[in-house]
JSON list of C-alpha atoms in Angstrom, two decimals:
[
{"chain": "O", "resi": 1, "resn": "GLN", "atom": "CA", "xyz": [0.00, 0.00, 0.00]},
{"chain": "O", "resi": 2, "resn": "LYS", "atom": "CA", "xyz": [1.30, 3.41, -0.95]},
{"chain": "O", "resi": 3, "resn": "GLU", "atom": "CA", "xyz": [2.12, 5.48, 2.10]},
{"chain": "O", "resi": 4, "resn": "VAL", "atom": "CA", "xyz": [3.29, 8.97, 2.91]},
{"chain": "O", "resi": 5, "resn": "GLU", "atom": "CA", "xyz": [4.75, 9.46, 6.35]},
{"chain": "O", "resi": 6, "resn": "GLN", "atom": "CA", "xyz": [5.11, 12.68, 8.29]},
{"chain": "O", "resi": 7, "resn": "ASN", "atom": "CA", "xyz": [5.97, 13.42, 11.88]},
{"chain": "O", "resi": 8, "resn": "SER", "atom": "CA", "xyz": [2.71, 14.69, 13.38]},
{"chain": "O", "resi": 9, "resn": "GLY", "atom": "CA", "xyz": [4.49, 17.17, 15.64]},
{"chain": "O", "resi": 10, "resn": "PRO", "atom": "CA", "xyz": [3.82, 19.64, 16.97]},
{"chain": "O", "resi": 11, "resn": "LEU", "atom": "CA", "xyz": [6.96, 21.25, 15.68]},
{"chain": "O", "resi": 12, "resn": "SER", "atom": "CA", "xyz": [7.59, 24.38, 17.69]},
{"chain": "O", "resi": 13, "resn": "VAL", "atom": "CA", "xyz": [9.96, 27.09, 16.48]},
{"chain": "O", "resi": 14, "resn": "PRO", "atom": "CA", "xyz": [10.51, 30.68, 17.58]},
{"chain": "O", "resi": 15, "resn": "GLU", "atom": "CA", "xyz": [9.67, 33.54, 15.28]},
{"chain": "O", "resi": 16, "resn": "GLY", "atom": "CA", "xyz": [12.45, 34.19, 12.78]},
{"chain": "O", "resi": 17, "resn": "ALA", "atom": "CA", "xyz": [13.83, 30.64, 12.92]},
{"chain": "O", "resi": 18, "resn": "ILE", "atom": "CA", "xyz": [13.91, 28.05, 10.15]},
{"chain": "O", "resi": 19, "resn": "ALA", "atom": "CA", "xyz": [11.21, 25.40, 10.31]},
{"chain": "O", "resi": 20, "resn": "SER", "atom": "CA", "xyz": [12.09, 22.07, 8.71]},
{"chain": "O", "resi": 21, "resn": "LEU", "atom": "CA", "xyz": [9.28, 19.69, 7.78]},
{"chain": "O", "resi": 22, "resn": "ASN", "atom": "CA", "xyz": [9.98, 16.20, 6.51]},
{"chain": "O", "resi": 23, "resn": "CYS", "atom": "CA", "xyz": [8.14, 13.57, 4.54]},
{"chain": "O", "resi": 24, "resn": "THR", "atom": "CA", "xyz": [8.95, 10.07, 3.30]},
{"chain": "O", "resi": 25, "resn": "TYR", "atom": "CA", "xyz": [7.01, 8.05, 0.76]},
{"chain": "O", "resi": 26, "resn": "SER", "atom": "CA", "xyz": [6.85, 4.36, -0.03]},
{"chain": "O", "resi": 27, "resn": "ASP", "atom": "CA", "xyz": [6.11, 4.29, -3.76]},
{"chain": "O", "resi": 28, "resn": "ARG", "atom": "CA", "xyz": [9.39, 4.50, -5.65]},
{"chain": "O", "resi": 29, "resn": "GLY", "atom": "CA", "xyz": [7.47, 5.31, -8.84]},
{"chain": "O", "resi": 30, "resn": "SER", "atom": "CA", "xyz": [6.14, 8.58, -7.42]},
{"chain": "O", "resi": 31, "resn": "GLN", "atom": "CA", "xyz": [6.66, 11.50, -9.74]},
{"chain": "O", "resi": 32, "resn": "SER", "atom": "CA", "xyz": [4.97, 14.56, -8.27]},
{"chain": "O", "resi": 33, "resn": "PHE", "atom": "CA", "xyz": [5.39, 16.02, -4.80]},
{"chain": "O", "resi": 34, "resn": "PHE", "atom": "CA", "xyz": [3.38, 18.75, -3.16]},
{"chain": "O", "resi": 35, "resn": "TRP", "atom": "CA", "xyz": [3.24, 20.68, 0.09]},
{"chain": "O", "resi": 36, "resn": "TYR", "atom": "CA", "xyz": [-0.09, 22.03, 1.26]},
{"chain": "O", "resi": 37, "resn": "ARG", "atom": "CA", "xyz": [-0.76, 24.29, 4.23]},
{"chain": "O", "resi": 38, "resn": "GLN", "atom": "CA", "xyz": [-4.00, 23.89, 6.15]},
{"chain": "O", "resi": 39, "resn": "TYR", "atom": "CA", "xyz": [-5.16, 26.31, 8.79]},
{"chain": "O", "resi": 40, "resn": "SER", "atom": "CA", "xyz": [-7.61, 24.98, 11.35]},
{"chain": "O", "resi": 41, "resn": "GLY", "atom": "CA", "xyz": [-11.10, 24.84, 9.87]},
{"chain": "O", "resi": 42, "resn": "LYS", "atom": "CA", "xyz": [-9.88, 25.78, 6.39]},
{"chain": "O", "resi": 43, "resn": "SER", "atom": "CA", "xyz": [-9.11, 23.91, 3.20]},
{"chain": "O", "resi": 44, "resn": "PRO", "atom": "CA", "xyz": [-5.64, 22.78, 2.08]},
{"chain": "O", "resi": 45, "resn": "GLU", "atom": "CA", "xyz": [-3.76, 25.50, 0.24]},
{"chain": "O", "resi": 46, "resn": "LEU", "atom": "CA", "xyz": [-1.01, 24.56, -2.22]},
{"chain": "O", "resi": 47, "resn": "ILE", "atom": "CA", "xyz": [2.27, 26.22, -1.34]},
{"chain": "O", "resi": 48, "resn": "MET", "atom": "CA", "xyz": [4.92, 24.24, -3.24]},
{"chain": "O", "resi": 49, "resn": "SER", "atom": "CA", "xyz": [5.21, 21.60, -5.93]},
{"chain": "O", "resi": 50, "resn": "ILE", "atom": "CA", "xyz": [8.41, 19.81, -6.92]},
{"chain": "O", "resi": 51, "resn": "TYR", "atom": "CA", "xyz": [9.01, 17.23, -9.60]},
{"chain": "O", "resi": 52, "resn": "SER", "atom": "CA", "xyz": [12.77, 16.70, -9.89]},
{"chain": "O", "resi": 53, "resn": "ASN", "atom": "CA", "xyz": [15.60, 16.06, -7.47]},
{"chain": "O", "resi": 54, "resn": "GLY", "atom": "CA", "xyz": [17.11, 19.06, -5.77]},
{"chain": "O", "resi": 55, "resn": "ASP", "atom": "CA", "xyz": [15.83, 22.28, -4.29]},
{"chain": "O", "resi": 56, "resn": "LYS", "atom": "CA", "xyz": [13.06, 24.60, -5.39]},
{"chain": "O", "resi": 57, "resn": "GLU", "atom": "CA", "xyz": [12.71, 27.99, -3.77]},
{"chain": "O", "resi": 58, "resn": "ASP", "atom": "CA", "xyz": [9.70, 30.28, -3.62]},
{"chain": "O", "resi": 59, "resn": "GLY", "atom": "CA", "xyz": [10.01, 33.24, -1.30]},
{"chain": "O", "resi": 60, "resn": "ARG", "atom": "CA", "xyz": [10.58, 31.99, 2.25]},
{"chain": "O", "resi": 61, "resn": "PHE", "atom": "CA", "xyz": [9.78, 28.41, 1.23]},
{"chain": "O", "resi": 62, "resn": "THR", "atom": "CA", "xyz": [12.21, 25.83, -0.12]},
{"chain": "O", "resi": 63, "resn": "ALA", "atom": "CA", "xyz": [11.16, 22.33, -1.12]},
{"chain": "O", "resi": 64, "resn": "GLN", "atom": "CA", "xyz": [13.82, 19.65, -1.33]},
{"chain": "O", "resi": 65, "resn": "LEU", "atom": "CA", "xyz": [13.42, 16.31, -3.11]},
{"chain": "O", "resi": 66, "resn": "ASN", "atom": "CA", "xyz": [15.64, 13.23, -2.97]},
{"chain": "O", "resi": 67, "resn": "LYS", "atom": "CA", "xyz": [14.04, 10.43, -4.97]},
{"chain": "O", "resi": 68, "resn": "ALA", "atom": "CA", "xyz": [16.80, 7.95, -4.16]},
{"chain": "O", "resi": 69, "resn": "SER", "atom": "CA", "xyz": [16.04, 8.31, -0.47]},
{"chain": "O", "resi": 70, "resn": "GLN", "atom": "CA", "xyz": [12.28, 8.73, -1.11]},
{"chain": "O", "resi": 71, "resn": "TYR", "atom": "CA", "xyz": [12.35, 11.89, 0.92]},
{"chain": "O", "resi": 72, "resn": "VAL", "atom": "CA", "xyz": [10.87, 15.35, 0.45]},
{"chain": "O", "resi": 73, "resn": "SER", "atom": "CA", "xyz": [11.17, 18.28, 2.82]},
{"chain": "O", "resi": 74, "resn": "LEU", "atom": "CA", "xyz": [9.95, 21.83, 3.23]},
{"chain": "O", "resi": 75, "resn": "LEU", "atom": "CA", "xyz": [12.02, 24.57, 4.79]},
{"chain": "O", "resi": 76, "resn": "ILE", "atom": "CA", "xyz": [10.37, 27.76, 5.97]},
{"chain": "O", "resi": 77, "resn": "ARG", "atom": "CA", "xyz": [12.84, 30.57, 6.56]},
{"chain": "O", "resi": 78, "resn": "ASP", "atom": "CA", "xyz": [12.15, 33.51, 8.88]},
{"chain": "O", "resi": 79, "resn": "SER", "atom": "CA", "xyz": [9.13, 31.70, 10.33]},
{"chain": "O", "resi": 80, "resn": "GLN", "atom": "CA", "xyz": [6.21, 33.91, 11.29]},
{"chain": "O", "resi": 81, "resn": "PRO", "atom": "CA", "xyz": [3.32, 33.26, 13.70]},
{"chain": "O", "resi": 82, "resn": "SER", "atom": "CA", "xyz": [1.07, 33.29, 10.61]},
{"chain": "O", "resi": 83, "resn": "ASP", "atom": "CA", "xyz": [2.92, 30.17, 9.41]},
{"chain": "O", "resi": 84, "resn": "SER", "atom": "CA", "xyz": [1.40, 28.22, 12.31]},
{"chain": "O", "resi": 85, "resn": "ALA", "atom": "CA", "xyz": [-0.71, 25.57, 10.58]},
{"chain": "O", "resi": 86, "resn": "THR", "atom": "CA", "xyz": [-0.71, 21.92, 9.59]},
{"chain": "O", "resi": 87, "resn": "TYR", "atom": "CA", "xyz": [1.53, 21.12, 6.62]},
{"chain": "O", "resi": 88, "resn": "LEU", "atom": "CA", "xyz": [0.47, 18.24, 4.42]},
{"chain": "O", "resi": 89, "resn": "CYS", "atom": "CA", "xyz": [2.84, 16.37, 2.15]},
{"chain": "O", "resi": 90, "resn": "ALA", "atom": "CA", "xyz": [1.22, 14.78, -0.92]},
{"chain": "O", "resi": 91, "resn": "VAL", "atom": "CA", "xyz": [2.64, 12.48, -3.55]},
{"chain": "O", "resi": 92, "resn": "ASN", "atom": "CA", "xyz": [1.42, 10.83, -6.74]},
{"chain": "O", "resi": 93, "resn": "GLN", "atom": "CA", "xyz": [2.30, 9.13, -9.99]},
{"chain": "O", "resi": 94, "resn": "ALA", "atom": "CA", "xyz": [1.02, 10.24, -13.36]},
{"chain": "O", "resi": 95, "resn": "GLY", "atom": "CA", "xyz": [-2.69, 9.63, -13.64]},
{"chain": "O", "resi": 96, "resn": "THR", "atom": "CA", "xyz": [-3.15, 8.44, -10.08]},
{"chain": "O", "resi": 97, "resn": "ALA", "atom": "CA", "xyz": [-4.63, 9.90, -6.93]},
{"chain": "O", "resi": 98, "resn": "LEU", "atom": "CA", "xyz": [-2.76, 12.16, -4.57]},
{"chain": "O", "resi": 99, "resn": "ILE", "atom": "CA", "xyz": [-1.70, 10.31, -1.46]},
{"chain": "O", "resi": 100, "resn": "PHE", "atom": "CA", "xyz": [-1.52, 12.60, 1.56]},
{"chain": "O", "resi": 101, "resn": "GLY", "atom": "CA", "xyz": [0.48, 12.26, 4.73]},
{"chain": "O", "resi": 102, "resn": "LYS", "atom": "CA", "xyz": [-1.27, 12.92, 8.02]},
{"chain": "O", "resi": 103, "resn": "GLY", "atom": "CA", "xyz": [0.36, 16.31, 8.33]},
{"chain": "O", "resi": 104, "resn": "THR", "atom": "CA", "xyz": [2.81, 18.05, 10.64]},
{"chain": "O", "resi": 105, "resn": "THR", "atom": "CA", "xyz": [1.50, 20.74, 12.94]},
{"chain": "O", "resi": 106, "resn": "LEU", "atom": "CA", "xyz": [3.81, 23.76, 13.07]},
{"chain": "O", "resi": 107, "resn": "SER", "atom": "CA", "xyz": [3.64, 26.29, 15.88]},
{"chain": "O", "resi": 108, "resn": "VAL", "atom": "CA", "xyz": [5.63, 29.51, 15.56]},
{"chain": "O", "resi": 109, "resn": "SER", "atom": "CA", "xyz": [5.89, 31.48, 18.78]},
{"chain": "O", "resi": 110, "resn": "SER", "atom": "CA", "xyz": [6.39, 35.24, 18.85]},
{"chain": "B", "resi": 1, "resn": "ASP", "atom": "CA", "xyz": [-13.66, 35.23, -7.91]},
{"chain": "B", "resi": 2, "resn": "THR", "atom": "CA", "xyz": [-13.85, 31.93, -6.08]},
{"chain": "B", "resi": 3, "resn": "ALA", "atom": "CA", "xyz": [-11.92, 29.27, -7.99]},
{"chain": "B", "resi": 4, "resn": "VAL", "atom": "CA", "xyz": [-13.47, 26.13, -6.47]},
{"chain": "B", "resi": 5, "resn": "SER", "atom": "CA", "xyz": [-16.73, 26.54, -4.60]},
{"chain": "B", "resi": 6, "resn": "GLN", "atom": "CA", "xyz": [-18.86, 24.09, -2.67]},
{"chain": "B", "resi": 7, "resn": "THR", "atom": "CA", "xyz": [-22.36, 24.17, -1.26]},
{"chain": "B", "resi": 8, "resn": "PRO", "atom": "CA", "xyz": [-23.42, 23.85, 1.42]},
{"chain": "B", "resi": 9, "resn": "LYS", "atom": "CA", "xyz": [-20.63, 24.81, 3.80]},
{"chain": "B", "resi": 10, "resn": "TYR", "atom": "CA", "xyz": [-22.29, 22.99, 6.69]},
{"chain": "B", "resi": 11, "resn": "LEU", "atom": "CA", "xyz": [-24.70, 20.08, 6.58]},
{"chain": "B", "resi": 12, "resn": "VAL", "atom": "CA", "xyz": [-26.32, 18.60, 9.67]},
{"chain": "B", "resi": 13, "resn": "THR", "atom": "CA", "xyz": [-28.65, 15.68, 9.14]},
{"chain": "B", "resi": 14, "resn": "GLN", "atom": "CA", "xyz": [-29.94, 12.52, 10.73]},
{"chain": "B", "resi": 15, "resn": "MET", "atom": "CA", "xyz": [-28.93, 8.95, 10.11]},
{"chain": "B", "resi": 16, "resn": "GLY", "atom": "CA", "xyz": [-30.69, 7.35, 7.20]},
{"chain": "B", "resi": 17, "resn": "ASN", "atom": "CA", "xyz": [-31.23, 10.57, 5.26]},
{"chain": "B", "resi": 18, "resn": "ASP", "atom": "CA", "xyz": [-29.97, 11.26, 1.73]},
{"chain": "B", "resi": 19, "resn": "LYS", "atom": "CA", "xyz": [-27.98, 14.41, 1.02]},
{"chain": "B", "resi": 20, "resn": "SER", "atom": "CA", "xyz": [-26.02, 16.04, -1.79]},
{"chain": "B", "resi": 21, "resn": "ILE", "atom": "CA", "xyz": [-23.00, 18.31, -1.92]},
{"chain": "B", "resi": 22, "resn": "LYS", "atom": "CA", "xyz": [-22.30, 20.44, -4.97]},
{"chain": "B", "resi": 23, "resn": "CYS", "atom": "CA", "xyz": [-18.99, 21.63, -6.36]},
{"chain": "B", "resi": 24, "resn": "GLU", "atom": "CA", "xyz": [-18.16, 24.08, -9.12]},
{"chain": "B", "resi": 25, "resn": "GLN", "atom": "CA", "xyz": [-14.85, 25.30, -10.48]},
{"chain": "B", "resi": 26, "resn": "ASN", "atom": "CA", "xyz": [-14.25, 28.30, -12.74]},
{"chain": "B", "resi": 27, "resn": "LEU", "atom": "CA", "xyz": [-10.61, 27.53, -13.49]},
{"chain": "B", "resi": 28, "resn": "GLY", "atom": "CA", "xyz": [-11.29, 25.78, -16.77]},
{"chain": "B", "resi": 29, "resn": "HIS", "atom": "CA", "xyz": [-9.82, 22.57, -15.38]},
{"chain": "B", "resi": 30, "resn": "ASP", "atom": "CA", "xyz": [-10.56, 19.16, -16.86]},
{"chain": "B", "resi": 31, "resn": "THR", "atom": "CA", "xyz": [-10.24, 17.09, -13.68]},
{"chain": "B", "resi": 32, "resn": "MET", "atom": "CA", "xyz": [-12.19, 17.23, -10.44]},
{"chain": "B", "resi": 33, "resn": "TYR", "atom": "CA", "xyz": [-11.96, 15.26, -7.22]},
{"chain": "B", "resi": 34, "resn": "TRP", "atom": "CA", "xyz": [-13.75, 14.48, -3.98]},
{"chain": "B", "resi": 35, "resn": "TYR", "atom": "CA", "xyz": [-11.72, 14.01, -0.81]},
{"chain": "B", "resi": 36, "resn": "LYS", "atom": "CA", "xyz": [-12.82, 13.09, 2.70]},
{"chain": "B", "resi": 37, "resn": "GLN", "atom": "CA", "xyz": [-11.04, 14.45, 5.79]},
{"chain": "B", "resi": 38, "resn": "ASP", "atom": "CA", "xyz": [-11.91, 12.54, 8.91]},
{"chain": "B", "resi": 39, "resn": "SER", "atom": "CA", "xyz": [-11.81, 13.64, 12.54]},
{"chain": "B", "resi": 40, "resn": "LYS", "atom": "CA", "xyz": [-8.10, 12.81, 12.72]},
{"chain": "B", "resi": 41, "resn": "LYS", "atom": "CA", "xyz": [-7.54, 15.22, 9.83]},
{"chain": "B", "resi": 42, "resn": "PHE", "atom": "CA", "xyz": [-6.48, 12.46, 7.42]},
{"chain": "B", "resi": 43, "resn": "LEU", "atom": "CA", "xyz": [-7.27, 13.52, 3.85]},
{"chain": "B", "resi": 44, "resn": "LYS", "atom": "CA", "xyz": [-8.18, 10.71, 1.48]},
{"chain": "B", "resi": 45, "resn": "ILE", "atom": "CA", "xyz": [-9.24, 10.60, -2.16]},
{"chain": "B", "resi": 46, "resn": "MET", "atom": "CA", "xyz": [-12.72, 9.27, -2.87]},
{"chain": "B", "resi": 47, "resn": "PHE", "atom": "CA", "xyz": [-13.34, 9.94, -6.56]},
{"chain": "B", "resi": 48, "resn": "SER", "atom": "CA", "xyz": [-11.79, 11.62, -9.55]},
{"chain": "B", "resi": 49, "resn": "TYR", "atom": "CA", "xyz": [-13.45, 12.69, -12.79]},
{"chain": "B", "resi": 50, "resn": "ASN", "atom": "CA", "xyz": [-11.66, 13.71, -15.96]},
{"chain": "B", "resi": 51, "resn": "ASN", "atom": "CA", "xyz": [-13.77, 15.36, -18.65]},
{"chain": "B", "resi": 52, "resn": "LYS", "atom": "CA", "xyz": [-16.91, 14.01, -16.97]},
{"chain": "B", "resi": 53, "resn": "GLU", "atom": "CA", "xyz": [-15.52, 10.46, -16.95]},
{"chain": "B", "resi": 54, "resn": "LEU", "atom": "CA", "xyz": [-14.95, 8.60, -13.67]},
{"chain": "B", "resi": 55, "resn": "ILE", "atom": "CA", "xyz": [-11.24, 7.85, -13.44]},
{"chain": "B", "resi": 56, "resn": "ILE", "atom": "CA", "xyz": [-10.57, 7.07, -9.80]},
{"chain": "B", "resi": 57, "resn": "ASN", "atom": "CA", "xyz": [-13.00, 5.30, -7.52]},
{"chain": "B", "resi": 58, "resn": "GLU", "atom": "CA", "xyz": [-11.34, 4.39, -4.25]},
{"chain": "B", "resi": 59, "resn": "THR", "atom": "CA", "xyz": [-12.81, 1.95, -1.78]},
{"chain": "B", "resi": 60, "resn": "VAL", "atom": "CA", "xyz": [-15.89, 3.94, -0.94]},
{"chain": "B", "resi": 61, "resn": "PRO", "atom": "CA", "xyz": [-19.32, 2.50, 0.05]},
{"chain": "B", "resi": 62, "resn": "ASN", "atom": "CA", "xyz": [-21.69, 2.50, -2.89]},
{"chain": "B", "resi": 63, "resn": "ARG", "atom": "CA", "xyz": [-23.96, 4.77, -0.85]},
{"chain": "B", "resi": 64, "resn": "PHE", "atom": "CA", "xyz": [-21.69, 7.50, -2.23]},
{"chain": "B", "resi": 65, "resn": "SER", "atom": "CA", "xyz": [-22.39, 8.38, -5.84]},
{"chain": "B", "resi": 66, "resn": "PRO", "atom": "CA", "xyz": [-20.60, 11.17, -7.69]},
{"chain": "B", "resi": 67, "resn": "LYS", "atom": "CA", "xyz": [-22.04, 12.83, -10.75]},
{"chain": "B", "resi": 68, "resn": "SER", "atom": "CA", "xyz": [-20.39, 15.22, -13.17]},
{"chain": "B", "resi": 69, "resn": "PRO", "atom": "CA", "xyz": [-22.92, 16.97, -15.42]},
{"chain": "B", "resi": 70, "resn": "ASP", "atom": "CA", "xyz": [-20.12, 18.93, -17.11]},
{"chain": "B", "resi": 71, "resn": "LYS", "atom": "CA", "xyz": [-16.40, 19.62, -16.66]},
{"chain": "B", "resi": 72, "resn": "ALA", "atom": "CA", "xyz": [-17.02, 22.49, -14.28]},
{"chain": "B", "resi": 73, "resn": "HIS", "atom": "CA", "xyz": [-19.31, 20.65, -11.87]},
{"chain": "B", "resi": 74, "resn": "LEU", "atom": "CA", "xyz": [-18.95, 17.59, -9.68]},
{"chain": "B", "resi": 75, "resn": "ASN", "atom": "CA", "xyz": [-21.62, 16.64, -7.20]},
{"chain": "B", "resi": 76, "resn": "LEU", "atom": "CA", "xyz": [-21.62, 14.03, -4.46]},
{"chain": "B", "resi": 77, "resn": "HIS", "atom": "CA", "xyz": [-24.80, 12.29, -3.42]},
{"chain": "B", "resi": 78, "resn": "ILE", "atom": "CA", "xyz": [-24.85, 10.21, -0.25]},
{"chain": "B", "resi": 79, "resn": "ASN", "atom": "CA", "xyz": [-27.64, 7.75, 0.50]},
{"chain": "B", "resi": 80, "resn": "SER", "atom": "CA", "xyz": [-28.64, 6.34, 3.87]},
{"chain": "B", "resi": 81, "resn": "LEU", "atom": "CA", "xyz": [-26.23, 8.47, 5.86]},
{"chain": "B", "resi": 82, "resn": "GLU", "atom": "CA", "xyz": [-24.39, 6.84, 8.76]},
{"chain": "B", "resi": 83, "resn": "LEU", "atom": "CA", "xyz": [-22.65, 8.29, 11.80]},
{"chain": "B", "resi": 84, "resn": "GLY", "atom": "CA", "xyz": [-19.29, 7.37, 10.31]},
{"chain": "B", "resi": 85, "resn": "ASP", "atom": "CA", "xyz": [-19.95, 9.60, 7.32]},
{"chain": "B", "resi": 86, "resn": "SER", "atom": "CA", "xyz": [-19.44, 12.64, 9.53]},
{"chain": "B", "resi": 87, "resn": "ALA", "atom": "CA", "xyz": [-16.37, 14.40, 8.13]},
{"chain": "B", "resi": 88, "resn": "VAL", "atom": "CA", "xyz": [-15.31, 17.34, 6.03]},
{"chain": "B", "resi": 89, "resn": "TYR", "atom": "CA", "xyz": [-15.67, 16.72, 2.30]},
{"chain": "B", "resi": 90, "resn": "PHE", "atom": "CA", "xyz": [-13.42, 18.68, -0.03]},
{"chain": "B", "resi": 91, "resn": "CYS", "atom": "CA", "xyz": [-13.79, 19.15, -3.73]},
{"chain": "B", "resi": 92, "resn": "ALA", "atom": "CA", "xyz": [-10.65, 19.87, -5.75]},
{"chain": "B", "resi": 93, "resn": "SER", "atom": "CA", "xyz": [-9.73, 20.45, -9.36]},
{"chain": "B", "resi": 94, "resn": "SER", "atom": "CA", "xyz": [-6.63, 20.30, -11.54]},
{"chain": "B", "resi": 95, "resn": "GLN", "atom": "CA", "xyz": [-5.79, 21.20, -15.11]},
{"chain": "B", "resi": 96, "resn": "ALA", "atom": "CA", "xyz": [-5.64, 17.51, -15.99]},
{"chain": "B", "resi": 97, "resn": "LEU", "atom": "CA", "xyz": [-4.77, 14.22, -14.33]},
{"chain": "B", "resi": 98, "resn": "ALA", "atom": "CA", "xyz": [-1.55, 13.96, -12.32]},
{"chain": "B", "resi": 99, "resn": "PRO", "atom": "CA", "xyz": [1.04, 15.41, -12.18]},
{"chain": "B", "resi": 100, "resn": "TYR", "atom": "CA", "xyz": [-0.87, 18.67, -12.24]},
{"chain": "B", "resi": 101, "resn": "GLU", "atom": "CA", "xyz": [-1.42, 20.72, -9.09]},
{"chain": "B", "resi": 102, "resn": "GLN", "atom": "CA", "xyz": [-4.75, 20.36, -7.35]},
{"chain": "B", "resi": 103, "resn": "TYR", "atom": "CA", "xyz": [-6.71, 23.27, -5.88]},
{"chain": "B", "resi": 104, "resn": "PHE", "atom": "CA", "xyz": [-9.22, 22.72, -3.11]},
{"chain": "B", "resi": 105, "resn": "GLY", "atom": "CA", "xyz": [-12.62, 24.14, -2.38]},
{"chain": "B", "resi": 106, "resn": "PRO", "atom": "CA", "xyz": [-13.59, 25.44, 1.07]},
{"chain": "B", "resi": 107, "resn": "GLY", "atom": "CA", "xyz": [-15.04, 22.13, 2.22]},
{"chain": "B", "resi": 108, "resn": "THR", "atom": "CA", "xyz": [-18.41, 20.91, 3.45]},
{"chain": "B", "resi": 109, "resn": "ARG", "atom": "CA", "xyz": [-18.62, 19.85, 7.07]},
{"chain": "B", "resi": 110, "resn": "LEU", "atom": "CA", "xyz": [-21.12, 17.01, 7.28]},
{"chain": "B", "resi": 111, "resn": "THR", "atom": "CA", "xyz": [-22.46, 16.03, 10.69]},
{"chain": "B", "resi": 112, "resn": "VAL", "atom": "CA", "xyz": [-24.70, 12.99, 10.96]},
{"chain": "B", "resi": 113, "resn": "THR", "atom": "CA", "xyz": [-26.64, 12.67, 14.20]}
]
């Protein structure tokens, strides 16, 4: 069974620090990797997508992918209290459903 | 403009009733999805439609029946509601099937009493 694993947290970081969120996946054929942010009571919001090995940066967010290790991570630089949310890792192959991890709760303290 | 919208936002009903949730997207996407998020916040795919054709049908009781009248709409009808159906149901859409990015609607919180 295809699985996506995340540490549920909570991950607590002080304001201004770097938050590091990690995700591993079981299906070696996975091709697309996504990070969603979900505030309590709200819908998942796409913040990053990554398709090839290496780093992808977008503002304060950097996604890192290592297909050999079946590992994807999200770094949030200069963390803000508004970044406090649950971060969902999602993975799929072409034409298949997104498989979500159970999410990591991030708490940024001011 | 709302990209993916769902109605209703909240739905409270009794066991045994039949209810529907509607979803519309104005992104011009070809593919739409229904996801269920349970009380433990685990998000799981239920169905996927591409150009009105059912593509993905995960292990879901046949009390759940999706219908896509056109590419912009995907509805979910649930018969004989059970307590365990209580969850938040999200609609999503993407330009096409994977690997395209999916965008979620605001969700419908269903409570079965």
